[in-house]
Amino acid sequence: MNRIYIALFSISLLLLGACSSVKYYDGGKTSYEIGEYYKATESFRKAYRKDKDPVHRLEIAFLSGEAYRNIGDYDRAAIWYRSAISRGYPKADVLLYYADCLRADQEYEDAILIYEQYLDSVPNDPRALNGLEACRVTPEWEENPTRYIVNPVRELNSRQADYSPVFVGGKENQVILTSTRDGVVSGKKESMITGENFSDLFKVDFELQKQKWGTPQLLDESGIINTPDEEGAVTTSSSGDMMIFTRARYDRTVNLGTELYSTNMSRGSWGQPTLIDLLEDSLVVAQPALSPDEQTLYFVSDRPGGFGGMDIWKATKEGNTYSKIINLGDQINTPGDEVFPTVDWEGNLYFSSDYHMGMGGLDIFKASLDEDGVWHIENLESPVNSTGDDFGMSFINSEEIRGLFTSNRKGSRSDDIYSFYLPPKVFRVSGEIYDKETGQRLENASIRIIGTDGTNLKMRADDGRFQMNLNEETEYVFAAYKDGYLNDKGGALTIGLENSKDFRVDLYLTPTDAPINVENINYESGSWELLEGSKVSLDSLVDVLELNPTITIELMSHTDHVGTDVFNSDLSQKRAQSVVDYLVEKGINPDRLVAKGYGETWPKTVTREMAREYDFLSRDDELTEEFISTLTPEQQEIAKAINRRTEFRVLSSDFHETFEPELGE
């Protein structure tokens, strides 16, 4: 589409000059200059075959590319641009437009090379810089689409162009759309701009019993709304009994342009349209969109004072007229074309642009106005946008974000109507609770869920499994517990997530009926001073104690059998005490801690994990001096290192912090 229906609803026809049926070259140039792009391509095609003048052929190649680009036929446009480049077309713009066409056809590597070639001649042109960025992000957006669900609506589409659907009054049971399908009032009258029929307005109802749309019918056959000229781009009041639409009138001797008309429904029929006089200094006033309160009318115009191309403007209703006409400014409008505005029930503005960074052709953008009057603009990305033209979004007034829009993306027969639906974000968490020692799922465990949104739940995980839905923008903590086990916790964070997500949180409870090893507690040889690396491991023990605030523990330090019994006993006691001192330093109540050095008196019994790690050990082997002496020298060093350990065991689980008031309180 690109400029087909920009031109269709924003035509600025110059006085049509005479065109010799023989001089196709001159005729093609004249047609192109007055915006009759389809007719121009026909004339140029004939001229290219007959006219052997190399200057003419060079210009024909470029202008044919321009004409095809303006009617959205990027494949043919690329062919002609490539011909113009090979013939030495002197202006650098041909490279930019050629790159745009390659990008629209998803030939990103070739497009990047041409953009870079263009930037060598025209450094820092934002159009080319945007094109390069689009070549990078478009494949990413297509590979990682948003949550929108998009599908063609077969019942609303024909072999001709069908576009700009509008829900009457924002309700979901009736749509007005614009179409060039067979049956238009103008009959077989062909547009010299698009090569298709002149467009009319059609209405279609949703058939509840069949759960699908019916067959579109002419909105009006009396000649009041639909005329031999072109009608399209509609907006309706919230009640659906008032409509503003675009009309493009044609006269081969007068430049008429496009205008907006208002009409009211009376006894089931539309009344005589009334011209809305907005801009006397512009030939283009088109594509209306009413705000939810109907006090603001958005529209498209090329009025002087804009930012280039087509701009979006707004007018404020005063009585029965619209005044205070304002350009929406350079946050919305660009040197390119901003077209097809629409407003959802919350007041967000949606529009299409061929200049803001997008995937190709026209992309749909959402613009939200903040309290400071600043527009925040976002590209709707894939699958709403494509490398083709995407425009004319219309919403059903409901809490759900759903409606219709238009696209000529690959797979479309022309401009086709597509449905869109943005499902709510769904966040789920599921998990299992295990015995950390055996690896078996624990039955009859409990879990507590606390969230920053105020969630505070307690549930029973009878079979060791749990699952639940989570809320948006919330941080959650999941704490599992069972008598005879240390608690464990996990977390999930939905803050800032743009898409639905399933979380997995598995929790491992450590049984308290046996000593629990604290890994990586190391000292200098013969010393009880903790090495820095040991403090990291002890910080994890701090976490355990904070997660299990009612337990008291005994810190157990062990040595290997090297050295005297007295030395090992004294050393192990001091090492155990150094651990306690560190934990107290970290804020753990000393009443919860007991230091005990066992020297070499309590050799380690091999666990299942140790047996898996060391093939020379078996589960339940006791690493006594006698057992170790049977091993190889290398194996003996490993066994002695295992015996040099720090462990803790739970002494009780009924500790409660007491508060001692200071003197004078």
XYZ file of C-alpha atoms in Angstrom:
665
model
C 0.000 0.000 0.000
C 2.592 2.564 1.173
C 1.144 5.577 -0.646
C -1.763 3.952 -2.495
C -4.303 4.894 0.097
C -2.340 7.802 1.413
C -2.809 9.063 -2.092
C -6.319 7.640 -2.200
C -7.462 9.650 0.778
C -5.013 12.518 0.457
C -4.910 13.239 -3.245
C -3.566 16.501 -4.577
C -4.382 16.252 -8.290
C -2.823 18.936 -10.446
C -4.575 20.105 -13.567
C -4.358 17.150 -15.915
C -2.344 17.984 -19.056
C -2.912 16.534 -22.458
C -1.243 13.215 -23.094
C -0.469 12.067 -26.578
C -1.395 8.458 -27.125
C 1.819 8.090 -29.091
C 4.283 9.806 -26.805
C 4.205 7.325 -23.928
C 7.278 8.848 -22.361
C 5.736 12.300 -21.986
C 2.430 10.759 -20.976
C 4.081 8.672 -18.282
C 5.878 11.708 -16.868
C 2.640 13.705 -16.801
C 0.757 10.888 -15.064
C 3.532 10.494 -12.515
C 3.648 14.219 -11.749
C -0.084 14.389 -10.995
C -0.007 11.255 -8.829
C -1.532 8.768 -11.282
C 1.079 6.151 -10.424
C -0.643 3.122 -11.904
C -1.287 4.906 -15.192
C 2.334 6.118 -15.187
C 3.662 2.548 -14.906
C 1.551 1.515 -17.902
C 2.841 4.392 -20.008
C 6.450 3.887 -18.930
C 6.271 0.183 -19.711
C 5.235 0.948 -23.287
C 7.732 3.790 -23.603
C 10.626 1.660 -22.387
C 10.015 -0.816 -25.204
C 9.769 1.844 -27.915
C 11.965 4.766 -26.781
C 15.658 4.040 -27.369
C 16.914 7.405 -26.055
C 19.357 6.434 -23.229
C 18.500 9.576 -21.245
C 14.803 8.775 -21.473
C 15.361 5.124 -20.553
C 17.382 6.155 -17.498
C 14.622 8.479 -16.321
C 11.926 5.908 -17.108
C 13.748 3.325 -14.970
C 13.908 5.652 -11.967
C 10.365 7.019 -12.269
C 8.963 3.509 -12.774
C 10.653 2.505 -9.530
C 9.125 5.545 -7.837
C 5.654 4.820 -9.189
C 5.712 1.172 -8.113
C 7.069 2.134 -4.686
C 4.220 4.620 -4.271
C 1.640 1.911 -4.926
C 3.385 -0.519 -2.602
C 4.726 -2.926 -5.232
C 8.223 -3.164 -3.778
C 9.313 -6.147 -5.884
C 8.748 -4.323 -9.174
C 10.098 -1.095 -7.728
C 13.367 -2.840 -6.799
C 13.763 -4.145 -10.361
C 13.433 -0.661 -11.842
C 15.675 0.984 -9.230
C 18.325 -1.631 -9.921
C 18.069 -0.824 -13.634
C 18.420 2.900 -12.925
C 21.502 2.289 -10.771
C 23.140 0.107 -13.406
C 22.521 2.864 -15.982
C 24.249 5.413 -13.754
C 21.340 7.374 -12.310
C 23.099 10.388 -10.737
C 21.004 11.109 -7.630
C 21.836 9.176 -4.441
C 18.167 8.832 -3.431
C 17.847 5.907 -5.845
C 20.130 3.918 -3.524
C 18.009 4.741 -0.470
C 14.751 3.751 -2.155
C 16.322 0.595 -3.585
C 17.553 -0.397 -0.114
C 14.064 0.236 1.314
C 12.565 -2.107 -1.292
C 15.155 -4.802 -0.571
C 14.370 -4.510 3.140
C 10.628 -4.799 2.446
C 11.413 -8.048 0.583
C 13.463 -9.223 3.621
C 16.756 -9.206 1.705
C 18.513 -7.696 4.709
C 22.159 -8.364 3.824
C 21.810 -6.759 0.401
C 19.820 -3.874 1.875
C 22.551 -3.178 4.441
C 25.189 -2.942 1.692
C 23.073 -0.465 -0.287
C 22.249 1.641 2.806
C 25.965 1.853 3.610
C 26.720 2.815 0.008
C 24.088 5.564 0.244
C 25.506 6.823 3.564
C 28.907 7.217 1.926
C 27.271 9.879 -0.255
C 24.790 11.276 2.283
C 26.282 10.764 5.777
C 23.986 10.544 8.804
C 20.716 10.589 6.839
C 18.213 9.373 9.478
C 16.195 7.520 6.847
C 19.161 5.298 6.017
C 20.209 4.984 9.662
C 16.670 3.872 10.536
C 16.798 1.417 7.641
C 20.032 -0.103 8.910
C 18.603 -0.431 12.410
C 15.444 -2.006 10.978
C 17.552 -4.612 9.147
C 18.970 -5.572 12.531
C 15.832 -5.567 14.703
C 13.238 -6.878 12.238
C 14.568 -10.467 12.250
C 14.744 -10.283 16.069
C 11.148 -9.057 16.292
C 9.978 -11.777 13.918
C 11.833 -14.435 15.902
C 10.539 -13.099 19.240
C 7.019 -11.811 18.529
C 4.901 -9.959 21.056
C 1.806 -11.501 22.670
C -0.518 -10.163 19.983
C -2.430 -12.884 18.119
C -3.007 -11.872 14.484
C -5.127 -13.638 11.849
C -6.662 -12.674 8.487
C -10.450 -12.261 8.533
C -11.400 -14.181 5.408
C -15.057 -13.098 5.371
C -14.101 -9.404 5.185
C -11.529 -9.731 2.416
C -11.850 -9.868 -1.363
C -9.409 -10.026 -4.254
C -9.410 -6.231 -4.282
C -8.335 -3.838 -1.549
C -10.207 -3.981 1.777
C -8.969 -1.666 4.498
C -9.557 0.796 7.351
C -12.226 -1.201 9.232
C -14.054 0.658 12.010
C -16.292 -0.844 14.697
C -19.523 1.166 14.695
C -19.723 2.891 18.079
C -16.821 0.742 19.264
C -19.156 -2.264 19.504
C -18.110 -5.644 18.188
C -21.184 -6.564 16.129
C -20.889 -4.186 13.154
C -18.019 -2.873 11.046
C -17.746 -0.225 8.355
C -14.846 -0.800 5.979
C -13.479 0.711 2.787
C -13.168 -1.489 -0.292
C -12.518 -1.422 -4.031
C -14.252 -4.787 -4.438
C -16.700 -5.502 -7.206
C -20.067 -3.824 -6.692
C -18.841 -0.311 -5.938
C -21.060 2.560 -7.081
C -18.573 3.709 -9.723
C -18.800 0.340 -11.447
C -15.681 -0.597 -13.430
C -14.262 2.934 -13.297
C -10.555 2.410 -12.690
C -8.349 4.625 -10.533
C -5.334 5.943 -12.381
C -3.548 6.048 -9.021
C -4.035 2.442 -7.935
C -5.296 0.619 -10.998
C -8.279 -0.628 -8.970
C -11.937 0.367 -8.683
C -12.834 3.596 -6.932
C -13.443 2.846 -3.268
C -16.756 2.871 -1.382
C -17.898 2.273 2.189
C -19.302 -1.148 3.068
C -20.999 -2.397 6.213
C -20.972 -5.912 7.633
C -22.627 -7.507 10.671
C -21.313 -10.266 12.882
C -23.579 -13.325 12.673
C -23.853 -14.696 16.188
C -25.333 -18.065 15.213
C -22.573 -18.754 12.693
C -19.940 -17.018 14.837
C -18.451 -15.238 11.852
C -18.808 -12.054 9.848
C -21.423 -11.853 7.134
C -20.906 -10.605 3.580
C -20.035 -6.900 3.288
C -22.771 -4.805 1.678
C -22.674 -1.231 0.390
C -23.254 1.144 3.299
C -25.479 3.246 1.079
C -26.802 2.693 -2.436
C -28.794 5.916 -2.763
C -25.842 8.090 -3.743
C -25.935 10.035 -0.479
C -22.800 8.499 1.041
C -21.264 6.359 -1.704
C -20.826 8.319 -4.926
C -19.022 7.827 -8.255
C -16.042 9.483 -6.524
C -14.157 7.809 -3.672
C -15.231 7.392 -0.042
C -13.321 5.914 2.842
C -11.496 6.328 6.196
C -14.380 6.521 8.679
C -14.815 7.372 12.345
C -18.072 7.114 14.303
C -19.499 8.532 17.506
C -19.741 6.357 20.621
C -23.442 5.805 19.907
C -22.764 4.927 16.282
C -25.374 7.353 14.943
C -22.881 9.971 13.689
C -20.134 9.315 11.164
C -17.280 11.365 9.747
C -15.737 10.057 6.540
C -13.291 11.029 3.794
C -14.347 11.861 0.274
C -11.974 12.352 -2.667
C -13.728 14.153 -5.519
C -12.448 14.191 -9.072
C -12.742 16.786 -11.784
C -10.346 16.729 -14.709
C -10.314 20.537 -14.847
C -10.265 21.466 -11.150
C -7.990 20.425 -8.301
C -10.469 19.250 -5.616
C -8.384 17.108 -3.268
C -9.937 15.315 -0.270
C -12.361 16.527 2.380
C -14.113 15.334 5.525
C -17.880 15.027 5.736
C -20.211 14.453 8.672
C -23.516 12.613 8.536
C -26.110 11.455 11.088
C -28.261 8.377 11.220
C -32.031 8.920 11.226
C -34.580 6.099 11.170
C -31.995 3.624 9.980
C -30.649 5.752 7.128
C -27.728 8.126 6.836
C -28.585 11.759 6.203
C -27.118 14.171 3.670
C -23.400 14.644 4.462
C -22.157 18.063 5.565
C -18.673 19.325 4.721
C -16.432 19.886 7.762
C -14.512 23.042 6.886
C -11.135 22.610 8.579
C -8.281 23.827 6.401
C -8.756 26.315 3.595
C -5.047 26.269 2.719
C -4.758 22.512 2.123
C -6.048 20.150 -0.518
C -5.685 17.193 1.821
C -7.933 16.682 4.842
C -8.480 12.978 5.390
C -8.572 9.922 7.668
C -10.598 11.172 10.663
C -10.465 9.746 14.189
C -12.588 10.884 17.151
C -11.361 10.826 20.747
C -13.455 8.762 23.207
C -15.207 11.922 24.502
C -15.788 13.079 20.895
C -14.333 16.510 21.688
C -11.155 16.037 19.633
C -10.987 15.198 15.944
C -7.673 13.853 14.654
C -7.020 13.922 10.925
C -4.276 13.801 8.283
C -3.202 16.758 6.157
C -0.310 18.159 4.144
C -1.156 21.641 5.389
C 1.764 24.126 5.419
C 3.443 24.359 8.817
C 3.872 20.630 9.214
C 7.038 18.584 9.295
C 6.963 17.173 5.776
C 4.821 14.674 3.918
C 1.523 13.904 5.625
C 1.131 14.990 9.242
C -1.440 14.216 11.929
C -3.351 17.241 13.228
C -6.153 17.710 15.730
C -9.118 20.058 16.095
C -11.241 20.764 19.168
C -15.029 20.713 19.000
C -16.821 23.973 19.845
C -20.560 23.708 19.441
C -21.183 22.154 16.032
C -17.803 23.121 14.573
C -14.178 22.149 15.000
C -11.532 24.792 15.659
C -8.161 25.304 17.408
C -6.392 23.229 14.774
C -2.996 22.051 16.082
C -0.220 19.937 14.599
C 0.654 17.070 16.965
C 4.312 18.094 16.833
C 7.636 16.531 15.978
C 7.348 13.712 18.507
C 4.593 12.244 16.308
C 5.187 13.838 12.914
C 8.350 13.485 10.845
C 9.685 14.420 7.395
C 7.930 11.258 6.201
C 4.234 10.350 6.253
C 2.215 9.856 9.447
C -1.236 8.590 8.547
C -4.329 6.643 9.604
C -4.740 7.867 13.201
C -7.130 6.104 15.544
C -7.786 6.341 19.282
C -8.568 3.502 21.683
C -11.060 3.737 24.548
C -8.295 4.762 26.956
C -7.245 7.686 24.786
C -4.036 6.196 23.362
C -3.261 7.306 19.824
C -2.342 4.762 17.162
C -0.987 5.775 13.769
C 1.146 4.517 10.894
C 4.460 5.972 9.745
C 6.998 5.260 7.031
C 9.710 7.315 8.804
C 9.793 6.293 12.457
C 12.026 3.223 12.751
C 9.961 0.249 11.661
C 9.970 -3.082 9.879
C 9.255 -1.713 6.415
C 6.629 0.284 4.531
C 4.090 1.624 7.005
C 4.333 0.406 10.601
C 1.724 0.904 13.322
C 2.826 2.856 16.386
C 1.191 3.465 19.756
C 1.551 6.924 21.303
C 0.650 7.654 24.935
C 0.611 11.175 26.370
C 2.044 11.576 29.876
C 1.129 14.177 32.513
C 3.813 16.530 31.206
C 2.400 16.492 27.690
C 5.167 14.266 26.310
C 4.295 11.562 23.803
C 5.774 8.122 24.426
C 5.874 6.195 21.152
C 6.372 2.473 20.672
C 6.431 0.279 17.600
C 3.889 -2.560 17.952
C 6.485 -4.912 16.413
C 5.713 -8.367 15.000
C 3.182 -9.911 14.475
C 1.086 -6.704 14.183
C 3.716 -5.070 11.978
C 5.389 -6.701 9.008
C 7.786 -5.800 6.222
C 4.747 -4.682 4.200
C 2.298 -1.870 4.991
C 0.312 -2.061 8.221
C -2.253 0.601 9.045
C -5.828 1.501 9.973
C -6.141 -0.063 13.434
C -9.607 -0.149 15.017
C -10.563 -1.184 18.554
C -13.524 -2.763 20.258
C -14.376 -0.728 23.331
C -13.771 -3.256 26.094
C -11.238 -4.129 28.729
C -9.649 -6.548 26.283
C -7.282 -5.193 23.649
C -8.684 -6.517 20.399
C -9.891 -5.295 17.052
C -8.991 -5.115 13.360
C -6.328 -3.544 11.154
C -5.103 -3.602 7.564
C -1.998 -5.132 6.006
C -0.630 -6.091 2.608
C 1.960 -8.432 4.135
C 3.046 -11.595 2.368
C 0.046 -13.899 2.046
C -2.396 -11.039 1.447
C -4.188 -10.784 -1.890
C -4.144 -6.978 -1.759
C -4.773 -4.814 1.267
C -6.519 -7.273 3.591
C -8.181 -6.972 6.979
C -6.631 -8.797 9.932
C -7.873 -9.328 13.470
C -5.665 -8.762 16.484
C -5.993 -9.744 20.115
C -3.640 -9.035 22.992
C -4.224 -11.786 25.573
C -3.527 -10.926 29.195
C -0.120 -11.803 30.526
C -0.234 -15.102 32.402
C 2.411 -16.014 34.958
C 2.455 -19.474 36.523
C 4.765 -21.136 38.991
C 5.102 -24.839 39.603
C 7.584 -26.798 41.612
C 8.389 -29.822 43.722
C 9.777 -30.251 47.230
C 12.552 -32.809 47.698
C 14.499 -34.458 50.500
C 17.975 -33.121 49.794
C 19.693 -36.270 51.055
C 17.657 -38.914 49.255
C 16.532 -36.892 46.242
C 12.998 -38.196 46.772
C 9.948 -35.941 46.622
C 8.703 -35.117 50.117
C 5.114 -35.793 51.059
C 3.143 -33.690 53.520
C 5.426 -30.664 53.247
C 4.030 -27.135 53.456
C 4.851 -24.015 51.490
C 4.367 -20.331 52.214
C 4.107 -17.736 49.436
C 4.726 -14.062 50.149
C 4.530 -11.360 47.469
C 5.135 -7.637 47.340
C 1.544 -7.231 46.122
C 0.326 -8.334 49.565
C 0.110 -12.049 48.825
C 0.529 -14.165 51.984
C -0.538 -17.749 51.409
C 0.104 -21.053 53.088
C -0.619 -24.318 51.315
C -0.093 -28.006 51.858
C 1.975 -29.877 49.261
C 0.669 -33.355 50.090
C 2.414 -35.038 47.167
C 5.402 -32.718 47.211
C 4.091 -30.621 44.326
C 2.703 -27.091 44.152
C 1.508 -24.667 41.485
C -0.322 -21.339 41.302
C -0.857 -18.267 39.125
C 1.163 -15.137 39.853
C 0.296 -11.469 39.515
C 2.089 -8.919 37.371
C 4.755 -6.562 38.724
C 5.338 -8.617 41.868
C 8.303 -10.209 43.623
C 7.536 -13.555 45.289
C 9.299 -15.688 47.901
C 8.427 -19.391 48.274
C 9.446 -21.044 51.550
C 8.996 -24.808 52.053
C 9.103 -26.460 55.462
C 8.432 -29.754 57.260
C 9.117 -31.062 60.739
C 12.530 -32.676 60.927
C 13.933 -30.639 58.038
C 15.570 -27.281 57.481
C 13.473 -24.809 55.499
C 14.396 -23.867 51.940
C 13.264 -20.939 49.833
C 13.149 -19.786 46.223
C 11.824 -16.801 44.356
C 10.082 -15.523 41.217
C 9.943 -12.010 39.786
C 7.263 -10.792 37.371
C 8.323 -7.138 37.509
C 8.995 -5.656 34.083
C 8.065 -8.792 32.125
C 6.384 -8.034 28.798
C 5.342 -11.595 27.980
C 3.717 -14.492 29.795
C 6.095 -16.806 31.599
C 6.095 -20.131 33.442
C 8.395 -20.284 36.458
C 9.927 -23.406 37.954
C 10.839 -23.389 41.640
C 12.135 -26.656 43.135
C 12.960 -26.659 46.843
C 15.283 -29.018 48.711
C 14.797 -29.638 52.436
C 17.755 -30.950 54.432
C 16.933 -33.529 57.151
C 18.145 -32.613 60.643
C 18.639 -36.155 61.973
C 22.326 -36.177 60.953
C 25.172 -33.620 60.940
C 25.168 -31.253 57.973
C 28.458 -30.428 56.335
C 29.429 -26.791 55.687
C 31.511 -26.881 52.510
C 34.773 -25.017 51.933
C 35.650 -23.975 55.505
C 39.440 -23.670 55.401
C 42.204 -22.518 57.732
C 45.947 -22.052 57.525
C 47.772 -25.209 58.578
C 47.730 -25.530 62.372
C 45.684 -22.302 62.687
C 42.111 -21.491 63.627
C 41.975 -18.184 61.707
C 39.325 -18.356 58.962
C 40.550 -17.782 55.415
C 38.594 -15.205 53.362
C 37.171 -17.867 51.087
C 35.644 -19.633 54.093
C 33.568 -16.570 54.957
C 31.591 -16.923 51.723
C 30.506 -20.408 52.760
C 29.663 -19.223 56.260
C 27.462 -16.490 54.791
C 25.326 -19.278 53.342
C 25.054 -20.700 56.859
C 23.871 -17.267 58.016
C 21.122 -17.540 55.390
C 20.133 -20.971 56.719
C 19.876 -19.646 60.272
C 17.837 -16.646 59.184
C 15.510 -18.864 57.145
C 15.110 -21.188 60.163
C 14.872 -18.698 63.053
C 13.746 -21.230 65.688
C 16.687 -23.651 65.502
C 19.746 -23.803 67.728
C 22.797 -25.559 66.343
C 26.071 -27.071 67.415
C 29.084 -26.096 65.289
C 31.245 -29.205 65.053
C 34.875 -28.984 63.977
C 36.843 -32.138 63.070
C 40.471 -32.888 62.211
C 42.211 -35.789 60.540
C 44.287 -38.298 62.563
C 47.641 -36.550 61.941
C 49.030 -35.071 65.194
C 48.371 -35.805 68.877
C 44.908 -36.212 70.281
C 45.363 -33.215 72.603
C 46.578 -30.923 69.804
C 43.763 -31.955 67.489
C 41.127 -31.542 70.168
C 42.363 -28.070 71.133
C 42.705 -26.976 67.487
C 39.254 -28.203 66.551
C 37.655 -26.422 69.531
C 39.278 -23.141 68.546
C 38.205 -23.605 64.943
C 34.612 -24.282 65.984
C 34.686 -21.172 68.165
C 36.036 -19.053 65.272
C 32.992 -20.073 63.236
C 30.636 -19.139 66.073
C 32.365 -15.776 66.469
C 31.910 -15.053 62.766
C 28.209 -15.932 62.890
C 27.671 -13.693 65.922
C 29.460 -10.920 64.025
C 26.857 -11.373 61.290
C 23.995 -10.834 63.732
C 23.126 -14.374 64.792
C 22.063 -14.620 68.440
C 24.887 -16.403 70.368
C 22.238 -18.288 72.367
C 21.517 -20.237 69.183
C 25.135 -21.391 68.765
C 27.296 -23.974 70.515
C 30.975 -24.538 69.549
C 32.351 -28.048 69.922
C 35.714 -29.442 68.766
C 35.842 -33.197 68.227
C 39.430 -33.528 67.076
C 39.889 -36.844 65.299
C 37.310 -38.702 67.380
C 34.449 -38.606 64.860
C 35.621 -39.919 61.475
C 33.324 -39.071 58.587
C 30.887 -41.688 57.300
C 30.769 -41.700 53.491
C 27.506 -40.346 52.056
C 25.898 -41.301 48.757
C 27.184 -38.079 47.125
C 30.760 -38.813 48.249
C 30.550 -42.350 46.928
C 29.431 -40.995 43.547
C 32.315 -38.523 43.513
C 35.069 -40.959 44.590
C 35.030 -44.422 43.086
C 37.320 -45.817 45.790
C 34.730 -45.061 48.483
C 31.447 -46.803 49.183
C 28.424 -45.474 50.968
C 28.606 -45.920 54.778
C 32.386 -46.454 54.797
C 33.825 -44.906 57.996
C 37.043 -42.980 57.333
C 38.963 -44.262 60.348
C 42.777 -44.240 60.543
C 42.710 -47.981 59.983
C 40.506 -47.667 56.864
C 42.567 -44.829 55.417
C 45.789 -46.827 55.825
C 44.446 -49.350 53.271
C 44.243 -46.692 50.528
C 46.857 -45.474 48.071
C 48.846 -42.355 49.118
C 46.786 -40.164 46.809
C 43.522 -41.634 48.080
C 44.696 -41.217 51.708
C 45.140 -37.455 51.191
C 41.595 -37.205 49.835
C 40.178 -39.187 52.765
C 42.069 -37.093 55.351
C 40.800 -33.905 53.678
C 37.239 -35.214 53.980
C 37.762 -35.774 57.709
C 39.013 -32.162 58.122
C 35.568 -30.644 58.116
C 33.142 -28.284 59.802
C 29.576 -29.475 60.326
C 26.537 -28.417 62.241
C 23.664 -30.305 63.720
C 20.324 -29.060 64.941
C 19.980 -29.234 68.723
C 16.458 -27.865 69.011
C 13.796 -26.168 66.915
C 11.913 -24.199 69.575
C 14.135 -21.155 70.029
C 12.326 -17.821 70.372
C 14.060 -14.460 70.404
C 13.521 -12.583 73.664
C 13.662 -8.826 74.007
C 15.551 -7.421 76.973
C 14.708 -3.733 77.511
C 17.596 -1.444 78.221
C 17.812 0.306 81.580
C 15.537 3.321 81.678
C 13.041 2.048 79.095
